[in-house]
CSV table of C-alpha atoms and ligand atoms in Angstrom, one decimal:
chain,number,residue,atom,x,y,z
J,1,MET,CA,0.0,1.2,-0.5
J,2,SER,CA,1.8,3.4,-0.8
J,3,LEU,CA,1.4,6.1,0.6
J,4,MET,CA,-2.4,8.4,1.1
J,5,VAL,CA,-1.7,11.6,0.3
J,6,SER,CA,-4.8,14.8,0.3
J,7,VAL,CA,-5.5,18.1,1.2
J,8,SER,CA,-5.5,16.7,4.8
J,9,GLY,CA,-2.3,15.4,5.5
J,10,ILE,CA,-0.4,12.0,4.9
J,11,ARG,CA,-1.5,8.8,5.5
J,12,GLY,CA,0.6,5.4,5.4
J,13,ILE,CA,1.7,1.7,6.9
J,14,VAL,CA,4.5,2.2,9.6
J,15,GLY,CA,7.7,1.1,8.2
J,16,GLN,CA,6.3,0.4,5.1
J,17,SER,CA,5.1,3.6,3.3
J,18,LEU,CA,5.0,6.0,6.8
J,19,THR,CA,9.2,6.5,7.8
J,20,PRO,CA,10.1,9.3,10.0
J,21,GLU,CA,12.2,10.3,6.9
J,22,VAL,CA,8.3,11.0,4.9
J,23,VAL,CA,7.7,12.8,8.5
J,24,VAL,CA,10.3,14.5,8.4
J,25,GLU,CA,9.5,15.9,4.3
J,26,PHE,CA,6.4,16.5,4.8
J,27,ALA,CA,7.2,18.7,8.5
J,28,ARG,CA,9.7,19.6,6.7
J,29,ALA,CA,7.5,21.5,3.3
J,30,TYR,CA,5.6,22.4,5.9
J,31,GLY,CA,7.5,24.9,7.4
J,32,THR,CA,9.0,26.3,4.3
J,33,LEU,CA,4.8,27.7,3.5
J,34,LEU,CA,4.3,28.7,6.9
J,35,GLY,CA,7.9,31.0,6.7
J,36,GLY,CA,8.6,30.0,10.3
J,37,GLY,CA,5.9,30.6,12.4
J,38,ARG,CA,4.1,29.2,15.6
J,39,VAL,CA,2.4,25.7,15.3
J,40,VAL,CA,1.2,23.3,17.4
J,41,LEU,CA,1.9,19.8,17.5
J,42,GLY,CA,0.4,16.9,18.8
J,43,ARG,CA,-0.4,12.3,18.4
J,44,ASP,CA,-3.0,10.4,18.7
J,45,SER,CA,-2.0,7.2,21.5
J,46,ARG,CA,-0.6,4.9,18.9
J,47,PRO,CA,2.8,3.1,20.0
J,48,SER,CA,4.4,5.0,16.6
J,49,GLY,CA,3.7,8.2,17.6
J,50,GLU,CA,6.4,9.5,20.0
J,51,MET,CA,8.7,8.9,17.2
J,52,PHE,CA,6.6,10.1,14.4
J,53,SER,CA,5.8,13.6,16.7
J,54,CYS,CA,9.8,13.2,16.8
J,55,ALA,CA,10.6,13.8,13.2
J,56,ALA,CA,7.9,16.4,12.3
J,57,ALA,CA,8.8,18.3,15.8
J,58,ALA,CA,12.5,18.4,13.5
J,59,GLY,CA,11.6,18.8,10.6
J,60,LEU,CA,9.9,21.7,11.5
J,61,VAL,CA,12.1,23.0,13.4
J,62,SER,CA,14.9,23.0,11.3
J,63,ALA,CA,12.2,25.0,8.4
J,64,GLY,CA,12.7,28.3,11.5
J,65,CYS,CA,8.9,26.7,12.9
J,66,GLU,CA,8.7,27.4,16.9
J,67,VAL,CA,7.7,24.1,18.2
J,68,THR,CA,4.4,23.9,21.0
J,69,GLN,CA,4.1,19.8,21.6
J,70,LEU,CA,0.9,18.6,22.9
J,71,GLY,CA,1.8,15.4,23.4
J,72,ILE,CA,-1.4,13.0,22.6
J,73,VAL,CA,-4.5,15.4,22.5
J,74,MET,CA,-7.8,14.3,20.3
J,75,THR,CA,-7.3,16.6,17.1
J,76,PRO,CA,-10.1,19.0,18.0
J,77,ALA,CA,-8.4,20.4,20.8
J,78,LEU,CA,-4.8,21.2,18.2
J,79,GLY,CA,-7.6,22.9,16.6
J,80,HIS,CA,-8.5,24.5,20.2
J,81,ALA,CA,-5.3,25.6,20.6
J,82,ILE,CA,-4.7,26.7,17.2
J,83,ARG,CA,-6.9,29.7,17.8
J,84,GLU,CA,-6.6,30.5,21.6
J,85,GLY,CA,-3.3,30.9,20.8
J,86,ARG,CA,-3.5,32.3,17.6
J,87,TYR,CA,-1.1,30.0,16.1
J,88,SER,CA,0.8,30.1,12.5
J,89,GLY,CA,-0.9,26.2,11.5
J,90,GLY,CA,-1.0,22.9,13.5
J,91,MET,CA,0.4,19.7,12.9
J,92,ASN,CA,-1.7,15.8,14.6
J,93,VAL,CA,0.1,12.9,14.5
J,94,THR,CA,-3.2,10.8,13.3
J,95,ALA,CA,-4.6,8.2,11.2
J,96,SER,CA,-7.5,8.4,12.7
J,97,HIS,CA,-10.2,6.1,11.8
J,98,ASN,CA,-7.4,3.7,10.0
J,99,PRO,CA,-6.6,1.0,12.2
J,100,GLY,CA,-3.0,0.8,14.4
J,101,ALA,CA,-0.5,-0.4,10.7
J,102,TRP,CA,-0.9,3.0,10.1
J,103,ASN,CA,-0.1,6.3,10.9
J,104,GLY,CA,-0.5,10.1,9.4
J,105,LEU,CA,0.3,13.5,9.7
J,106,LYS,CA,-3.6,16.0,9.8
J,107,LEU,CA,-2.5,19.2,8.8
J,108,LEU,CA,-4.2,22.5,9.8
J,109,ASP,CA,-3.9,26.1,9.4
J,110,GLU,CA,-3.8,29.3,10.7
J,111,LEU,CA,-7.5,28.9,11.7
J,112,GLY,CA,-7.8,25.2,12.3
J,113,LEU,CA,-9.0,23.7,8.5
J,114,ALA,CA,-7.2,21.3,6.8
J,115,PRO,CA,-5.1,23.2,3.9
J,116,ASP,CA,-6.9,24.8,1.6
J,117,PRO,CA,-5.6,22.5,-2.9
J,118,GLN,CA,-3.1,25.1,-3.0
J,119,ARG,CA,-1.8,25.4,0.1
J,120,ALA,CA,-1.6,22.0,0.0
J,121,ALA,CA,-0.7,21.7,-3.7
J,122,ARG,CA,2.5,24.2,-2.2
J,123,VAL,CA,3.1,21.7,0.0
J,124,ALA,CA,3.4,19.1,-2.0
J,125,GLU,CA,5.8,20.7,-4.9
J,126,ILE,CA,8.3,21.8,-1.7
J,127,ARG,CA,8.4,18.5,-0.8
J,128,ALA,CA,9.3,17.6,-4.7
J,129,ALA,CA,12.3,19.5,-5.2
J,130,GLY,CA,13.7,19.2,-2.0
J,131,SER,CA,13.4,23.3,-1.6
J,132,TYR,CA,13.2,24.1,2.0
J,133,ARG,CA,13.6,26.7,3.6
J,134,GLN,CA,16.3,25.6,6.4
J,135,VAL,CA,18.0,28.1,9.0
J,136,ARG,CA,20.8,27.9,10.2
J,137,ALA,CA,21.3,30.1,13.9
J,138,GLY,CA,18.3,30.6,16.3
J,139,PHE,CA,16.8,27.0,16.4
J,140,ARG,CA,13.4,27.7,18.2
J,141,PRO,CA,13.6,25.7,21.3
J,142,LEU,CA,10.6,23.0,22.2
J,143,ARG,CA,8.3,24.6,23.9
J,144,HIS,CA,5.2,22.0,25.5
J,145,ASP,CA,1.7,22.4,26.5
J,146,ASP,CA,0.3,19.5,28.6
J,147,LEU,CA,-2.6,21.3,29.5
J,148,ALA,CA,-4.4,21.9,25.7
J,149,GLY,CA,-6.6,18.8,25.3
J,150,GLU,CA,-8.4,19.9,29.2
J,151,ARG,CA,-8.8,23.5,28.1
J,152,HIS,CA,-10.6,22.0,24.8
J,153,ALA,CA,-12.9,20.5,27.2
J,154,GLU,CA,-13.1,22.7,29.2
J,155,ALA,CA,-14.9,25.4,25.9
J,156,VAL,CA,-17.1,22.9,24.9
J,157,ALA,CA,-18.4,22.1,28.4
J,158,GLY,CA,-18.4,26.6,28.9
J,159,LEU,CA,-20.2,26.1,26.2
J,160,VAL,CA,-22.9,24.0,27.4
J,161,GLU,CA,-27.0,26.4,26.8
J,162,VAL,CA,-29.4,24.5,29.0
J,163,ASP,CA,-29.7,23.2,33.0
J,164,VAL,CA,-27.9,19.8,32.9
J,165,ALA,CA,-29.3,19.2,36.6
J,166,ALA,CA,-31.0,15.8,34.5
J,167,LEU,CA,-28.0,15.0,33.7
J,168,ARG,CA,-27.1,14.2,36.9
J,169,GLY,CA,-25.7,11.0,38.1
J,170,MET,CA,-27.0,8.9,34.6
J,171,ARG,CA,-25.1,6.3,33.5
J,172,VAL,CA,-23.2,6.7,30.0
J,173,VAL,CA,-20.7,4.6,28.8
J,174,LEU,CA,-17.8,5.5,26.6
J,175,ASP,CA,-16.1,3.8,24.3
J,176,SER,CA,-11.7,5.5,23.1
J,177,VAL,CA,-10.7,2.7,21.8
J,178,ASN,CA,-7.7,3.6,23.4
J,179,GLY,CA,-7.2,6.5,21.0
J,180,ALA,CA,-6.5,10.4,22.6
J,181,GLY,CA,-10.5,10.7,23.8
J,182,CYS,CA,-9.4,8.7,26.9
J,183,LEU,CA,-7.7,11.4,29.3
J,184,ASP,CA,-10.0,13.9,29.1
J,185,THR,CA,-13.0,12.6,27.5
J,186,PRO,CA,-14.2,11.1,31.3
J,187,ALA,CA,-13.2,14.7,32.6
J,188,PHE,CA,-15.6,17.0,30.5
J,189,LEU,CA,-18.5,14.1,31.2
J,190,ALA,CA,-18.2,13.8,35.0
J,191,SER,CA,-19.0,17.7,34.8
J,192,LEU,CA,-21.8,17.9,33.0
J,193,GLY,CA,-23.0,15.9,35.6
J,194,CYS,CA,-22.9,11.3,34.3
J,195,GLU,CA,-21.5,8.4,35.7
J,196,VAL,CA,-19.2,7.6,33.5
J,197,ILE,CA,-17.9,3.9,32.4
J,198,HIS,CA,-15.0,3.1,29.9
J,199,VAL,CA,-14.7,0.7,28.1
J,200,ASN,CA,-11.3,1.1,25.6
J,201,GLY,CA,-9.6,4.1,27.7
J,202,GLU,CA,-6.8,3.2,28.4
J,203,PRO,CA,-4.5,5.8,25.7
J,204,SER,CA,-2.7,3.6,25.0
J,205,GLY,CA,-2.9,2.8,20.7
J,206,GLU,CA,-3.8,-0.9,21.4
J,207,PHE,CA,-6.7,-0.9,19.4
J,208,ALA,CA,-9.0,-3.4,21.3
J,209,HIS,CA,-11.7,-3.0,17.9
J,210,GLU,CA,-11.0,-2.4,14.9
J,211,PRO,CA,-11.2,1.9,15.4
J,212,GLU,CA,-13.3,2.6,12.9
J,213,PRO,CA,-16.7,3.7,15.4
J,214,LEU,CA,-18.9,1.2,12.4
J,215,ALA,CA,-21.8,-1.2,14.2
J,216,GLU,CA,-20.1,-4.2,13.1
J,217,ASN,CA,-17.2,-2.9,15.7
J,218,LEU,CA,-18.9,-1.6,18.2
J,219,MET,CA,-20.4,-4.9,19.6
J,220,GLN,CA,-18.9,-4.6,23.1
J,221,LEU,CA,-20.4,-1.2,23.7
J,222,CYS,CA,-23.9,-1.9,22.7
J,223,GLU,CA,-23.3,-4.8,25.0
J,224,ALA,CA,-21.9,-3.1,28.4
J,225,VAL,CA,-24.9,-0.3,27.6
J,226,VAL,CA,-27.0,-2.8,28.8
J,227,ARG,CA,-25.0,-4.5,31.2
J,228,HIS,CA,-25.0,-0.8,33.4
J,229,LYS,CA,-28.2,0.0,32.0
J,230,ALA,CA,-26.8,2.9,30.9
J,231,ALA,CA,-28.8,6.0,28.9
J,232,VAL,CA,-26.3,6.4,25.6
J,233,GLY,CA,-22.9,5.1,24.5
J,234,PHE,CA,-20.8,7.2,22.7
J,235,ALA,CA,-18.3,5.8,20.8
J,236,GLN,CA,-14.9,7.8,19.9
J,237,ASP,CA,-12.1,7.2,16.9
J,238,PRO,CA,-8.7,7.1,17.4
J,239,ASP,CA,-8.2,10.7,17.4
J,240,ALA,CA,-11.5,11.6,19.1
J,241,ASP,CA,-13.2,13.8,16.0
J,242,ARG,CA,-15.7,11.6,15.1
J,243,LEU,CA,-18.7,10.1,17.6
J,244,ALA,CA,-21.0,7.4,16.8
J,245,LEU,CA,-24.0,6.2,19.3
J,246,VAL,CA,-25.9,3.9,20.6
J,247,ASP,CA,-29.0,3.8,22.5
J,248,GLU,CA,-30.2,2.9,26.1
J,249,ARG,CA,-31.4,-0.2,24.4
J,250,GLY,CA,-27.3,-1.3,23.4
J,251,GLN,CA,-28.9,-0.2,20.0
J,252,PHE,CA,-26.6,0.8,17.4
J,253,ILE,CA,-28.4,3.3,16.1
J,254,GLY,CA,-26.2,4.4,13.2
J,255,GLU,CA,-23.8,7.6,12.1
J,256,GLU,CA,-25.8,9.8,10.2
J,257,TYR,CA,-27.9,10.3,13.3
J,258,THR,CA,-24.9,12.3,15.6
J,259,LEU,CA,-25.2,14.8,13.4
J,260,ALA,CA,-29.2,15.0,12.9
J,261,LEU,CA,-29.3,14.6,17.4
J,262,ALA,CA,-27.2,17.8,17.5
J,263,THR,CA,-28.1,19.1,14.6
J,264,ARG,CA,-31.8,19.0,16.8
J,265,SER,CA,-30.4,19.8,19.5
J,266,VAL,CA,-28.8,24.0,18.5
J,267,LEU,CA,-32.0,24.9,16.3
J,268,SER,CA,-34.8,24.3,18.8
J,269,ARG,CA,-32.3,27.3,20.9
J,270,ARG,CA,-30.8,29.4,18.4
J,271,ARG,CA,-32.3,29.5,14.9
J,272,GLY,CA,-28.9,29.8,11.5
J,273,PRO,CA,-27.7,27.8,8.6
J,274,VAL,CA,-26.8,24.6,9.0
J,275,ALA,CA,-23.6,23.1,6.7
J,276,ALA,CA,-23.0,18.9,5.9
J,277,ASN,CA,-21.7,17.5,2.9
J,278,LEU,CA,-22.9,16.2,0.1
J,279,SER,CA,-23.7,12.6,0.7
J,280,THR,CA,-24.8,12.8,4.5
J,281,SER,CA,-28.0,12.2,4.9
J,282,ARG,CA,-32.2,14.1,4.3
J,283,MET,CA,-32.5,13.6,7.6
J,284,ILE,CA,-30.6,17.5,8.0
J,285,ASP,CA,-33.5,18.7,5.2
J,286,ASP,CA,-36.7,16.9,7.4
J,287,ILE,CA,-34.8,19.7,10.3
J,288,ALA,CA,-33.6,22.5,9.2
J,289,ARG,CA,-37.2,22.3,7.7
J,290,GLU,CA,-39.0,22.1,11.2
J,291,TYR,CA,-36.8,25.1,11.9
J,292,GLY,CA,-36.8,26.9,8.2
J,293,VAL,CA,-33.6,27.4,8.2
J,294,PRO,CA,-31.5,26.8,4.6
J,295,VAL,CA,-28.8,23.4,4.4
J,296,ILE,CA,-25.8,24.5,2.9
J,297,ARG,CA,-24.4,21.3,1.2
J,298,THR,CA,-20.7,20.9,0.4
J,299,PRO,CA,-17.9,18.5,-1.2
J,300,VAL,CA,-17.0,15.5,0.2
J,301,GLY,CA,-13.9,16.5,3.2
J,302,GLU,CA,-14.3,17.8,6.8
J,303,ALA,CA,-12.2,21.5,5.1
J,304,HIS,CA,-14.9,22.3,2.4
J,305,VAL,CA,-17.5,22.3,5.5
J,306,ALA,CA,-15.9,23.8,8.3
J,307,ARG,CA,-14.9,27.1,4.9
J,308,ALA,CA,-18.8,26.8,4.0
J,309,MET,CA,-19.6,27.2,7.7
J,310,LEU,CA,-17.6,30.5,8.2
J,311,ALA,CA,-18.8,32.4,5.5
J,312,SER,CA,-22.0,31.8,6.1
J,313,GLY,CA,-22.0,31.9,10.2
J,314,CYS,CA,-23.4,28.4,10.2
J,315,VAL,CA,-24.3,27.0,14.1
J,316,ILE,CA,-23.8,23.6,13.2
J,317,GLY,CA,-22.4,21.3,10.3
J,318,GLY,CA,-20.5,19.0,9.6
J,319,GLU,CA,-20.9,15.2,8.4
J,320,GLY,CA,-23.4,12.1,7.8
J,321,ASN,CA,-19.9,10.2,9.5
J,322,GLY,CA,-20.3,10.9,13.0
J,323,GLY,CA,-18.2,14.5,12.7
J,324,VAL,CA,-19.6,17.0,14.4
J,325,ILE,CA,-18.2,20.7,14.2
J,326,ASP,CA,-19.0,23.7,16.8
J,327,PRO,CA,-17.9,26.6,15.2
J,328,ARG,CA,-17.9,28.1,18.2
J,329,VAL,CA,-14.6,25.8,19.9
J,330,SER,CA,-13.0,25.4,16.8
J,331,PRO,CA,-13.7,24.3,12.4
J,332,VAL,CA,-13.1,20.8,13.8
J,333,ARG,CA,-14.8,18.0,13.4
J,334,ASP,CA,-15.3,17.2,17.7
J,335,SER,CA,-16.9,14.2,19.6
J,336,LEU,CA,-16.7,16.6,22.5
J,337,SER,CA,-19.4,19.5,20.5
J,338,ALA,CA,-21.5,16.0,19.9
J,339,MET,CA,-21.3,14.7,22.7
J,340,SER,CA,-23.0,17.9,24.3
J,341,GLN,CA,-25.3,18.5,22.1
J,342,VAL,CA,-26.9,14.7,22.1
J,343,LEU,CA,-26.6,15.4,26.1
J,344,GLN,CA,-28.4,18.6,26.1
J,345,LEU,CA,-31.5,17.1,23.5
J,346,MET,CA,-31.7,15.0,26.5
J,347,ALA,CA,-31.6,17.2,29.8
J,348,ALA,CA,-34.3,19.6,27.4
J,349,THR,CA,-36.5,17.2,26.2
J,350,GLY,CA,-36.1,14.6,28.8
J,351,LYS,CA,-37.0,11.9,26.0
J,352,ARG,CA,-34.4,8.9,25.3
J,353,VAL,CA,-31.7,8.6,22.3
J,354,SER,CA,-34.1,5.9,20.8
J,355,GLU,CA,-37.6,8.5,21.2
J,356,LEU,CA,-35.5,11.3,20.0
J,357,VAL,CA,-34.0,8.6,16.8
J,358,ALA,CA,-37.9,7.6,16.8
J,359,SER,CA,-38.5,11.6,16.2
J,360,ILE,CA,-36.9,11.5,13.0
J,361,PRO,CA,-37.9,11.1,9.8
J,362,ARG,CA,-36.0,7.7,9.2
J,363,TYR,CA,-34.6,7.0,5.4
J,364,ALA,CA,-33.0,4.0,4.0
J,365,GLY,CA,-29.8,3.7,2.5
J,366,LEU,CA,-27.4,2.1,0.2
J,367,LYS,CA,-23.8,2.4,-1.2
J,368,LYS,CA,-21.9,0.4,-3.5
J,369,LYS,CA,-17.9,1.0,-4.7
J,370,PHE,CA,-16.3,-0.6,-7.6
J,371,GLY,CA,-13.0,-0.4,-9.3
J,372,CYS,CA,-12.7,2.7,-11.7
J,373,ASP,CA,-9.7,4.3,-13.3
J,374,ARG,CA,-9.7,7.8,-13.8
J,375,THR,CA,-10.7,8.0,-17.7
J,376,ARG,CA,-13.4,5.4,-16.3
J,377,ILE,CA,-14.1,7.1,-14.1
J,378,ASP,CA,-14.7,10.5,-16.1
J,379,ALA,CA,-16.1,8.7,-18.6
J,380,ALA,CA,-18.6,7.5,-16.9
J,381,LEU,CA,-19.7,11.5,-14.9
J,382,LYS,CA,-20.4,12.3,-18.3
J,383,ALA,CA,-22.6,10.0,-19.0
J,384,VAL,CA,-24.8,10.8,-16.0
J,385,ALA,CA,-24.4,14.5,-16.1
J,386,GLY,CA,-25.6,14.6,-20.2
J,387,GLU,CA,-28.3,11.7,-18.4
J,388,ALA,CA,-29.6,13.8,-16.2
J,389,ALA,CA,-29.9,17.6,-18.1
J,390,ARG,CA,-31.7,15.4,-20.8
J,391,ARG,CA,-34.3,14.3,-17.7
J,392,GLY,CA,-34.0,17.9,-16.0
J,393,ALA,CA,-33.5,16.9,-13.0
J,394,ARG,CA,-32.2,18.5,-10.5
J,395,VAL,CA,-28.0,17.8,-10.1
J,396,ASP,CA,-25.4,19.8,-7.5
J,397,ALA,CA,-21.5,18.7,-9.8
J,398,SER,CA,-20.5,19.9,-7.0
J,399,ASP,CA,-18.1,15.9,-6.0
J,400,GLY,CA,-19.5,14.6,-8.3
J,401,ILE,CA,-23.0,14.5,-9.8
J,402,ARG,CA,-25.6,14.3,-7.3
J,403,ILE,CA,-29.7,14.0,-8.6
J,404,ASP,CA,-32.3,14.5,-5.8
J,405,SER,CA,-35.7,13.5,-6.6
J,406,ALA,CA,-38.9,13.1,-4.5
J,407,ASP,CA,-38.5,9.9,-4.1
J,408,GLY,CA,-34.8,10.3,-3.0
J,409,TRP,CA,-31.4,11.5,-3.8
J,410,VAL,CA,-28.2,9.3,-5.7
J,411,LEU,CA,-24.8,10.4,-5.1
J,412,ILE,CA,-22.0,9.0,-8.1
J,413,ARG,CA,-18.5,10.7,-7.4
J,414,ALA,CA,-15.1,8.7,-7.3
J,415,SER,CA,-12.7,8.4,-4.3
J,416,ASN,CA,-10.0,11.2,-2.9
J,417,THR,CA,-7.7,8.4,-2.3
J,418,GLU,CA,-8.9,5.1,-4.3
J,419,PRO,CA,-9.2,4.5,-7.9
J,420,ILE,CA,-12.7,3.3,-6.9
J,421,VAL,CA,-16.2,5.3,-7.5
J,422,ARG,CA,-18.4,5.2,-4.9
J,423,VAL,CA,-22.5,5.5,-5.5
J,424,MET,CA,-25.2,6.5,-2.6
J,425,ALA,CA,-28.7,6.4,-2.3
J,426,GLU,CA,-30.8,8.1,0.1
J,427,ALA,CA,-34.3,7.3,-0.2
J,428,ARG,CA,-37.6,6.3,1.7
J,429,ASN,CA,-36.9,2.5,1.4
J,430,ASP,CA,-34.7,-0.2,0.1
J,431,LYS,CA,-37.0,0.0,-2.8
J,432,THR,CA,-36.1,3.0,-4.0
J,433,CYS,CA,-32.4,2.8,-3.2
J,434,GLU,CA,-32.1,0.0,-5.8
J,435,SER,CA,-33.7,1.3,-8.4
J,436,LEU,CA,-32.1,5.2,-8.0
J,437,VAL,CA,-28.6,2.8,-8.1
J,438,ALA,CA,-29.3,-0.1,-10.3
J,439,ASP,CA,-30.3,3.3,-13.1
J,440,ILE,CA,-27.2,5.5,-12.4
J,441,CYS,CA,-25.0,2.3,-12.9
J,442,SER,CA,-26.8,1.5,-15.5
J,443,VAL,CA,-26.6,5.4,-17.2
J,444,ALA,CA,-22.7,5.3,-15.9
J,445,GLY,CA,-22.0,1.5,-17.3
J,446,LEU,CA,-21.1,0.5,-14.3
Z,1,MG,MG1,-11.0,10.6,13.0
């Protein structure tokens, strides 16, 4: 498996495609782009993280940067630290939800966003040309800030808007998958009054299960919720930007509901536009309609959503993969902000998670992927665009092609990282999803 490079950074297999040399090169290139400057550097809990963090620090310092090391932190804590400390940028050593054999780098700009495509391309060019900024004297000493995670958690708790007395003593099971969420999440939940049962709560980076927060990986959490008679189960990924929910019956309710419930929670108190990417469920449109606010749809990728939120003054936004952004905290997906919103909704309504879920219109969904080279992907998209125009369909072509109709929506788009094309649909029932997918596949020649 080769090194995966995208706007948000790099990912690779430790000791194969991802080596300290590669990390030094990217850090030198990013430090060059930043022209020196003050940078915060964090890592998730993977055992290779300290080694790569040292390599990243060396690369940044060699380019004249002043590096503040945060140690093991959640990616949203890094975003919060950048904003709070007015840093020029940040770097987190993490492979997010990828398995333990992986590691990587996430780059954040001075706003806490993944660099825009031009800046990301510039980093790659600097690395390819080896045209690094290299200071020869006046190296800036490493700084350390061990409290960035704590301050992030306090910031999220400080933004609670409802009386959380109803949460006092409420039992919550937290699965931090032995990732970066282990450190500050239990105290955060306790500060809201919850009684926390923590599973996989050692920040060892030895993942007790596959780390992506999907149903098949969260059996232990579902069982623990039932066994402890908890009101809710929370599952974080290793860098704790994503959150999945388990209801009080021990049912995994799907990652799409994290953003849906967070949106309802915020809009019930404050009206304003919301943002989500093109592949996020229509549930957010239904909720926004109830409150009379618009939904801004963006291409897939956290930075696209965050940029749209900043530009339009959104009150909440994110992605259907369990990524919730509260722009008051930082423009980074944040499992703590997501937990806070879900708990506030529970406290304000007195409803159980399953009841809150039942109050949102339910959709069926279908996702397929096809191995496809670039030429074939381009031909497929062109055929779909032509046919949609011929039919006079409602089309969004900002990232692949999404076609919306009264029945539902279907999206065809190329993966940013792999030679595959993804087709996904959402509609009232499975049969409609299947026919939407079958139709677009036949037009696309897949
Ligand atoms: Mg993640």
